[in-house]
PDB file of C-alpha atoms in Angstrom:
ATOM      1  CA  UNK D 245      -8.014 103.767  38.887  1.00 87.00           C
ATOM      2  CA  UNK D 246      -9.871 105.687  36.172  1.00 86.00           C
ATOM      3  CA  UNK D 247      -7.779 108.779  36.819  1.00 86.00           C
ATOM      4  CA  UNK D 248      -4.230 108.284  35.453  1.00 84.00           C
ATOM      5  CA  UNK D 249      -2.887 110.574  38.165  1.00 84.00           C
ATOM      6  CA  UNK D 250      -3.595 107.799  40.673  1.00 83.00           C
ATOM      7  CA  UNK D 251      -1.705 105.063  38.811  1.00 87.00           C
ATOM      8  CA  UNK D 252       1.567 105.431  40.756  1.00 82.00           C
ATOM      9  CA  UNK D 253      -0.175 105.316  44.129  1.00 81.00           C
ATOM     10  CA  UNK D 254      -2.117 102.211  43.060  1.00 84.00           C
ATOM     11  CA  UNK D 255       1.009 100.397  41.882  1.00 80.00           C
ATOM     12  CA  UNK D 256       2.745 101.201  45.170  1.00 74.00           C
ATOM     13  CA  UNK D 257       0.171  99.046  46.999  1.00 75.00           C
ATOM     14  CA  UNK D 258       0.917  95.887  44.966  1.00 74.00           C
ATOM     15  CA  UNK D 259       3.278  93.653  47.051  1.00 64.00           C
ATOM     16  CA  UNK D 260       4.534  91.720  44.020  1.00 63.00           C
ATOM     17  CA  UNK D 261       6.016  94.925  42.610  1.00 63.00           C
ATOM     18  CA  UNK D 262       7.808  95.799  45.845  1.00 57.00           C
ATOM     19  CA  UNK D 263      11.290  95.139  44.448  1.00 53.00           C
ATOM     20  CA  UNK D 264      13.219  98.357  43.703  1.00 55.00           C
ATOM     21  CA  UNK D 265      15.979  96.636  41.722  1.00 57.00           C
ATOM     22  CA  UNK D 266      17.496  93.318  40.715  1.00 57.00           C
ATOM     23  CA  UNK D 267      19.428  91.923  43.681  1.00 56.00           C
ATOM     24  CA  UNK D 268      22.728  90.059  43.967  1.00 61.00           C
ATOM     25  CA  UNK D 269      20.949  86.745  44.539  1.00 58.00           C
ATOM     26  CA  UNK D 270      18.938  87.229  41.348  1.00 56.00           C
ATOM     27  CA  UNK D 271      22.091  87.707  39.255  1.00 55.00           C
ATOM     28  CA  UNK D 272      23.840  84.708  40.825  1.00 56.00           C
ATOM     29  CA  UNK D 273      21.033  82.209  40.167  1.00 63.00           C
ATOM     30  CA  UNK D 274      22.808  80.356  37.340  1.00 67.00           C
ATOM     31  CA  UNK D 275      25.976  79.967  39.418  1.00 77.00           C
ATOM     32  CA  UNK D 276      23.957  78.669  42.367  1.00 72.00           C
ATOM     33  CA  UNK D 277      22.328  76.004  40.180  1.00 74.00           C
ATOM     34  CA  UNK D 278      25.767  74.783  39.100  1.00 77.00           C
ATOM     35  CA  UNK D 279      26.925  74.720  42.726  1.00 82.00           C
ATOM     36  CA  UNK D 280      23.898  72.612  43.664  1.00 86.00           C
ATOM     37  CA  UNK D 281      24.956  70.016  41.122  1.00 87.00           C
ATOM     38  CA  UNK D 282      28.275  69.648  42.953  1.00 89.00           C
ATOM     39  CA  UNK D 283      26.442  69.203  46.257  1.00 90.00           C
ATOM     40  CA  UNK D 284      24.346  66.448  44.708  1.00 92.00           C
ATOM     41  CA  UNK D 285      27.498  64.666  43.569  1.00 93.00           C
ATOM     42  CA  UNK D 286      28.892  64.866  47.098  1.00 93.00           C
ATOM     43  CA  UNK D 287      25.649  63.440  48.514  1.00 92.00           C
ATOM     44  CA  UNK D 288      25.869  60.520  46.101  1.00 93.00           C
ATOM     45  CA  UNK D 289      29.388  59.604  47.240  1.00 94.00           C
ATOM     46  CA  UNK D 290      28.956  59.866  51.037  1.00 94.00           C
ATOM     47  CA  UNK D 291      27.799  57.006  53.242  1.00 93.00           C
ATOM     48  CA  UNK D 292      25.597  58.939  55.668  1.00 95.00           C
ATOM     49  CA  UNK D 293      23.800  62.241  56.123  1.00 94.00           C
ATOM     50  CA  UNK D 294      26.309  63.137  58.842  1.00 95.00           C
ATOM     51  CA  UNK D 295      29.221  62.597  56.450  1.00 96.00           C
ATOM     52  CA  UNK D 296      27.475  64.659  53.773  1.00 95.00           C
ATOM     53  CA  UNK D 297      26.778  67.580  56.131  1.00 95.00           C
ATOM     54  CA  UNK D 298      30.334  67.580  57.467  1.00 96.00           C
ATOM     55  CA  UNK D 299      31.677  67.456  53.912  1.00 96.00           C
ATOM     56  CA  UNK D 300      29.755  70.589  52.930  1.00 96.00           C
ATOM     57  CA  UNK D 301      31.787  72.694  55.393  1.00 96.00           C
ATOM     58  CA  UNK D 302      28.903  75.147  55.853  1.00 97.00           C
ATOM     59  CA  UNK D 303      29.329  78.666  57.230  1.00 97.00           C
ATOM     60  CA  UNK D 304      26.297  80.699  58.277  1.00 97.00           C
ATOM     61  CA  UNK D 305      26.557  84.463  58.686  1.00 97.00           C
ATOM     62  CA  UNK D 306      23.874  86.057  60.840  1.00 97.00           C
ATOM     63  CA  UNK D 307      22.880  89.660  61.392  1.00 97.00           C
ATOM     64  CA  UNK D 308      20.149  92.242  61.743  1.00 97.00           C
ATOM     65  CA  UNK D 309      18.429  94.078  58.920  1.00 96.00           C
ATOM     66  CA  UNK D 310      20.179  97.148  57.523  1.00 95.00           C
ATOM     67  CA  UNK D 311      20.244  99.078  54.247  1.00 93.00           C
ATOM     68  CA  UNK D 312      22.302  96.375  52.538  1.00 93.00           C
ATOM     69  CA  UNK D 313      19.946  93.497  53.371  1.00 95.00           C
ATOM     70  CA  UNK D 314      16.446  94.934  53.722  1.00 95.00           C
ATOM     71  CA  UNK D 315      15.502  94.602  50.041  1.00 94.00           C
ATOM     72  CA  UNK D 316      16.463  90.923  49.940  1.00 95.00           C
ATOM     73  CA  UNK D 317      14.594  90.381  53.215  1.00 96.00           C
ATOM     74  CA  UNK D 318      11.477  91.951  51.719  1.00 95.00           C
ATOM     75  CA  UNK D 319      11.881  89.856  48.570  1.00 94.00           C
ATOM     76  CA  UNK D 320      12.001  86.610  50.548  1.00 96.00           C
ATOM     77  CA  UNK D 321       9.002  87.636  52.655  1.00 97.00           C
ATOM     78  CA  UNK D 322       6.930  88.029  49.509  1.00 95.00           C
ATOM     79  CA  UNK D 323       8.081  85.024  47.506  1.00 94.00           C
ATOM     80  CA  UNK D 324       8.742  82.254  50.075  1.00 96.00           C
ATOM     81  CA  UNK D 325       5.790  79.895  50.396  1.00 96.00           C
ATOM     82  CA  UNK D 326       6.859  76.414  51.492  1.00 96.00           C
ATOM     83  CA  UNK D 327       9.213  76.940  54.421  1.00 97.00           C
ATOM     84  CA  UNK D 328       7.245  79.859  55.832  1.00 98.00           C
ATOM     85  CA  UNK D 329       5.573  79.442  59.211  1.00 98.00           C
ATOM     86  CA  UNK D 330       3.162  82.398  59.069  1.00 97.00           C
ATOM     87  CA  UNK D 331       3.312  83.705  55.469  1.00 96.00           C
ATOM     88  CA  UNK D 332       2.858  87.291  56.625  1.00 96.00           C
ATOM     89  CA  UNK D 333       3.570  89.527  53.625  1.00 96.00           C
ATOM     90  CA  UNK D 334       5.014  92.610  55.294  1.00 96.00           C
ATOM     91  CA  UNK D 335       5.631  95.500  52.933  1.00 94.00           C
ATOM     92  CA  UNK D 336       9.107  96.959  52.588  1.00 94.00           C
ATOM     93  CA  UNK D 337       8.034  99.937  54.694  1.00 95.00           C
ATOM     94  CA  UNK D 338       6.654  97.626  57.392  1.00 96.00           C
ATOM     95  CA  UNK D 339       9.975  95.798  57.511  1.00 97.00           C
ATOM     96  CA  UNK D 340      11.805  99.121  57.922  1.00 96.00           C
ATOM     97  CA  UNK D 341       9.548 100.039  60.857  1.00 97.00           C
ATOM     98  CA  UNK D 342      10.049  96.669  62.526  1.00 97.00           C
ATOM     99  CA  UNK D 343      13.810  96.904  62.042  1.00 96.00           C
ATOM    100  CA  UNK D 344      13.905 100.237  63.866  1.00 96.00           C
ATOM    101  CA  UNK D 345      11.480  99.269  66.665  1.00 97.00           C
ATOM    102  CA  UNK D 346      12.938  98.882  70.144  1.00 96.00           C
ATOM    103  CA  UNK D 347      10.839  95.799  70.891  1.00 97.00           C
ATOM    104  CA  UNK D 348      11.527  93.871  67.691  1.00 98.00           C
ATOM    105  CA  UNK D 349      14.345  92.409  65.630  1.00 98.00           C
ATOM    106  CA  UNK D 350      14.464  91.684  61.910  1.00 98.00           C
ATOM    107  CA  UNK D 351      17.079  88.977  61.443  1.00 98.00           C
ATOM    108  CA  UNK D 352      18.715  87.292  58.476  1.00 98.00           C
ATOM    109  CA  UNK D 353      21.081  84.456  57.672  1.00 98.00           C
ATOM    110  CA  UNK D 354      23.438  83.910  54.741  1.00 97.00           C
ATOM    111  CA  UNK D 355      24.801  80.468  53.962  1.00 97.00           C
ATOM    112  CA  UNK D 356      27.934  79.364  52.148  1.00 96.00           C
ATOM    113  CA  UNK D 357      29.788  76.076  51.857  1.00 95.00           C
ATOM    114  CA  UNK D 358      32.829  74.643  50.062  1.00 95.00           C
ATOM    115  CA  UNK D 359      30.986  74.814  46.732  1.00 95.00           C
ATOM    116  CA  UNK D 360      29.784  78.403  46.830  1.00 94.00           C
ATOM    117  CA  UNK D 361      27.731  81.161  48.384  1.00 94.00           C
ATOM    118  CA  UNK D 362      23.964  80.553  48.547  1.00 93.00           C
ATOM    119  CA  UNK D 363      23.228  84.123  49.531  1.00 93.00           C
ATOM    120  CA  UNK D 364      20.753  85.388  52.093  1.00 96.00           C
ATOM    121  CA  UNK D 365      18.501  82.359  52.575  1.00 96.00           C
ATOM    122  CA  UNK D 366      16.545  82.875  55.809  1.00 97.00           C
ATOM    123  CA  UNK D 367      14.589  85.616  57.571  1.00 98.00           C
ATOM    124  CA  UNK D 368      13.184  85.845  61.070  1.00 98.00           C
ATOM    125  CA  UNK D 369      11.224  88.573  62.815  1.00 98.00           C
ATOM    126  CA  UNK D 370      10.737  88.422  66.570  1.00 98.00           C
ATOM    127  CA  UNK D 371       8.735  90.799  68.755  1.00 97.00           C
ATOM    128  CA  UNK D 372       8.836  91.005  72.538  1.00 97.00           C
ATOM    129  CA  UNK D 373       6.174  92.272  74.909  1.00 95.00           C
ATOM    130  CA  UNK D 374       7.215  92.221  78.542  1.00 94.00           C
ATOM    131  CA  UNK D 375       9.085  88.964  79.025  1.00 94.00           C
ATOM    132  CA  UNK D 376       7.279  87.079  76.265  1.00 97.00           C
ATOM    133  CA  UNK D 377       8.748  86.868  72.777  1.00 97.00           C
ATOM    134  CA  UNK D 378       6.744  86.020  69.675  1.00 97.00           C
ATOM    135  CA  UNK D 379       7.964  84.829  66.287  1.00 98.00           C
ATOM    136  CA  UNK D 380       6.183  87.073  63.809  1.00 98.00           C
ATOM    137  CA  UNK D 381       7.929  85.685  60.725  1.00 98.00           C
ATOM    138  CA  UNK D 382      10.156  82.665  60.137  1.00 98.00           C
ATOM    139  CA  UNK D 383      11.047  81.577  56.630  1.00 98.00           C
ATOM    140  CA  UNK D 384      13.846  79.907  54.742  1.00 97.00           C
ATOM    141  CA  UNK D 385      14.732  78.956  51.197  1.00 95.00           C
ATOM    142  CA  UNK D 386      13.766  75.357  50.448  1.00 92.00           C
ATOM    143  CA  UNK D 387      17.124  74.912  48.689  1.00 90.00           C
ATOM    144  CA  UNK D 388      18.857  74.420  52.060  1.00 93.00           C
ATOM    145  CA  UNK D 389      16.299  72.270  53.846  1.00 92.00           C
ATOM    146  CA  UNK D 390      17.471  69.179  55.673  1.00 92.00           C
ATOM    147  CA  UNK D 391      20.952  70.485  56.447  1.00 94.00           C
ATOM    148  CA  UNK D 392      20.373  71.691  59.997  1.00 95.00           C
ATOM    149  CA  UNK D 393      19.889  75.288  58.910  1.00 96.00           C
ATOM    150  CA  UNK D 394      16.347  75.103  60.330  1.00 95.00           C
ATOM    151  CA  UNK D 395      17.819  74.760  63.822  1.00 95.00           C
ATOM    152  CA  UNK D 396      20.435  77.460  63.279  1.00 96.00           C
ATOM    153  CA  UNK D 397      17.743  79.968  62.306  1.00 95.00           C
ATOM    154  CA  UNK D 398      15.745  79.203  65.447  1.00 95.00           C
ATOM    155  CA  UNK D 399      18.856  79.544  67.617  1.00 95.00           C
ATOM    156  CA  UNK D 400      19.459  82.971  66.083  1.00 95.00           C
ATOM    157  CA  UNK D 401      15.857  84.021  66.817  1.00 95.00           C
ATOM    158  CA  UNK D 402      15.971  82.761  70.390  1.00 95.00           C
ATOM    159  CA  UNK D 403      19.205  84.626  71.047  1.00 95.00           C
ATOM    160  CA  UNK D 404      17.635  87.876  69.800  1.00 96.00           C
ATOM    161  CA  UNK D 405      14.501  87.320  71.904  1.00 96.00           C
ATOM    162  CA  UNK D 406      16.605  86.814  75.016  1.00 95.00           C
ATOM    163  CA  UNK D 407      18.569  89.986  74.314  1.00 95.00           C
ATOM    164  CA  UNK D 408      15.231  91.844  74.233  1.00 96.00           C
ATOM    165  CA  UNK D 409      14.315  90.433  77.658  1.00 95.00           C
ATOM    166  CA  UNK D 410      12.158  87.463  76.688  1.00 96.00           C
ATOM    167  CA  UNK D 411      11.973  84.501  79.049  1.00 95.00           C
ATOM    168  CA  UNK D 412       9.638  82.449  76.882  1.00 96.00           C
ATOM    169  CA  UNK D 413       8.859  82.303  73.194  1.00 97.00           C
ATOM    170  CA  UNK D 414       5.636  81.861  71.240  1.00 97.00           C
ATOM    171  CA  UNK D 415       5.668  80.386  67.777  1.00 97.00           C
ATOM    172  CA  UNK D 416       2.741  80.443  65.378  1.00 97.00           C
ATOM    173  CA  UNK D 417       1.995  78.156  62.450  1.00 98.00           C
ATOM    174  CA  UNK D 418      -0.565  79.398  59.933  1.00 97.00           C
ATOM    175  CA  UNK D 419      -1.387  76.692  57.418  1.00 96.00           C
ATOM    176  CA  UNK D 420      -1.562  77.564  53.737  1.00 96.00           C
ATOM    177  CA  UNK D 421      -1.890  75.500  50.569  1.00 94.00           C
ATOM    178  CA  UNK D 422       1.923  75.261  50.287  1.00 96.00           C
ATOM    179  CA  UNK D 423       3.520  75.225  53.756  1.00 97.00           C
ATOM    180  CA  UNK D 424       2.455  71.827  55.090  1.00 96.00           C
ATOM    181  CA  UNK D 425       6.115  70.763  55.260  1.00 96.00           C
ATOM    182  CA  UNK D 426       6.614  72.961  58.351  1.00 97.00           C
ATOM    183  CA  UNK D 427       3.454  71.888  60.170  1.00 96.00           C
ATOM    184  CA  UNK D 428       5.470  70.086  62.892  1.00 96.00           C
ATOM    185  CA  UNK D 429       8.388  72.527  62.997  1.00 97.00           C
ATOM    186  CA  UNK D 430       7.763  73.879  66.493  1.00 97.00           C
ATOM    187  CA  UNK D 431       6.610  70.597  68.007  1.00 96.00           C
ATOM    188  CA  UNK D 432       9.739  68.828  66.749  1.00 95.00           C
ATOM    189  CA  UNK D 433      11.861  71.436  68.517  1.00 93.00           C
ATOM    190  CA  UNK D 434      10.336  71.130  71.961  1.00 92.00           C
ATOM    191  CA  UNK D 435       7.541  73.691  71.771  1.00 96.00           C
ATOM    192  CA  UNK D 436       4.275  72.795  73.526  1.00 96.00           C
ATOM    193  CA  UNK D 437       1.016  73.390  71.671  1.00 97.00           C
ATOM    194  CA  UNK D 438      -1.091  76.024  73.421  1.00 96.00           C
ATOM    195  CA  UNK D 439      -4.053  76.308  71.115  1.00 95.00           C
ATOM    196  CA  UNK D 440      -5.371  75.496  67.668  1.00 93.00           C
ATOM    197  CA  UNK D 441      -8.050  77.417  65.836  1.00 91.00           C
ATOM    198  CA  UNK D 442      -8.952  76.685  62.255  1.00 89.00           C
ATOM    199  CA  UNK D 443      -5.742  76.588  60.216  1.00 92.00           C
ATOM    200  CA  UNK D 444      -3.602  78.260  62.890  1.00 95.00           C
ATOM    201  CA  UNK D 445      -1.780  76.796  65.878  1.00 97.00           C
ATOM    202  CA  UNK D 446       0.139  78.510  68.680  1.00 98.00           C
ATOM    203  CA  UNK D 447       3.129  76.950  70.427  1.00 98.00           C
ATOM    204  CA  UNK D 448       5.178  77.941  73.462  1.00 97.00           C
ATOM    205  CA  UNK D 449       8.733  77.308  74.604  1.00 95.00           C
ATOM    206  CA  UNK D 450       9.328  78.040  78.275  1.00 92.00           C
ATOM    207  CA  UNK D 451      13.025  77.115  78.371  1.00 86.00           C
ATOM    208  CA  UNK D 452      14.802  79.234  75.792  1.00 88.00           C
ATOM    209  CA  UNK D 453      18.165  77.626  76.436  1.00 76.00           C
ATOM    210  CA  UNK D 454      16.814  74.398  74.918  1.00 64.00           C
ATOM    211  CA  UNK D 455      16.355  76.077  71.530  1.00 63.00           C
ATOM    212  CA  UNK D 456      19.622  77.996  71.444  1.00 67.00           C
ATOM    213  CA  UNK D 457      21.645  75.006  70.349  1.00 83.00           C
ATOM    214  CA  UNK D 458      23.622  75.919  67.264  1.00 93.00           C
ATOM    215  CA  UNK D 459      24.270  72.904  64.985  1.00 94.00           C
ATOM    216  CA  UNK D 460      27.848  71.686  65.367  1.00 93.00           C
ATOM    217  CA  UNK D 461      28.357  71.064  61.661  1.00 96.00           C
ATOM    218  CA  UNK D 462      27.643  74.699  60.733  1.00 97.00           C
ATOM    219  CA  UNK D 463      30.270  77.325  61.512  1.00 97.00           C
ATOM    220  CA  UNK D 464      28.839  80.659  62.652  1.00 96.00           C
ATOM    221  CA  UNK D 465      29.885  84.192  61.794  1.00 96.00           C
ATOM    222  CA  UNK D 466      28.355  87.370  63.195  1.00 95.00           C
ATOM    223  CA  UNK D 467      28.005  90.123  60.610  1.00 91.00           C
ATOM    224  CA  UNK D 468      28.345  92.866  63.222  1.00 81.00           C
ATOM    225  CA  UNK D 469      31.641  91.453  64.492  1.00 72.00           C
ATOM    226  CA  UNK D 470      32.979  91.061  60.958  1.00 62.00           C
ATOM    227  CA  UNK D 471      32.513  94.795  60.325  1.00 61.00           C
ATOM    228  CA  UNK D 472      34.557  95.829  63.353  1.00 54.00           C
TER     229      UNK D 472
END
């Protein structure tokens, strides 16, 4: 703006600046790179993908957005491009509203294994209207792709949708220049294609129990239970 008095308000509307402070995951980046090198060495010495995944001894912690996780959730929403089904760039304030809504859940997942903690690596937002749930946002760090975490995230979302009263679930894929790797995500997990318009496709899953299968090689922890 021409008037300097409007500078602060203008900056507040820029999504890329919506990071109040440096987060834990930002500080731990160098350590995480070193941990990844150890995972690569394990992969090189195992005979199968199943042996590699079992050898990682992964533990996923799941929970709902709160004051300790909402900034990291917002950060991932704005910077994740490849494994991001809809690429909706909700502002931090929008995420707060969704987290407090009675018909929605803002969910997260942390991942750790025998080599180290990878931090909060996945985010899901589900909304429910009547008995129909809809995945508003589903994204994950590409660093953990191919380890079954994709299925764990969906199981977490389905569980939340069912708790809100959903009997079926809609999933949307909105194609961008960078997210082609998740084009078949819903179809590969039993969703039926309902419609396709331009770069967007809508999928439906009528049997939610089919998608609530937590991967056996990933141990699960519930953040809410851990606090009790």
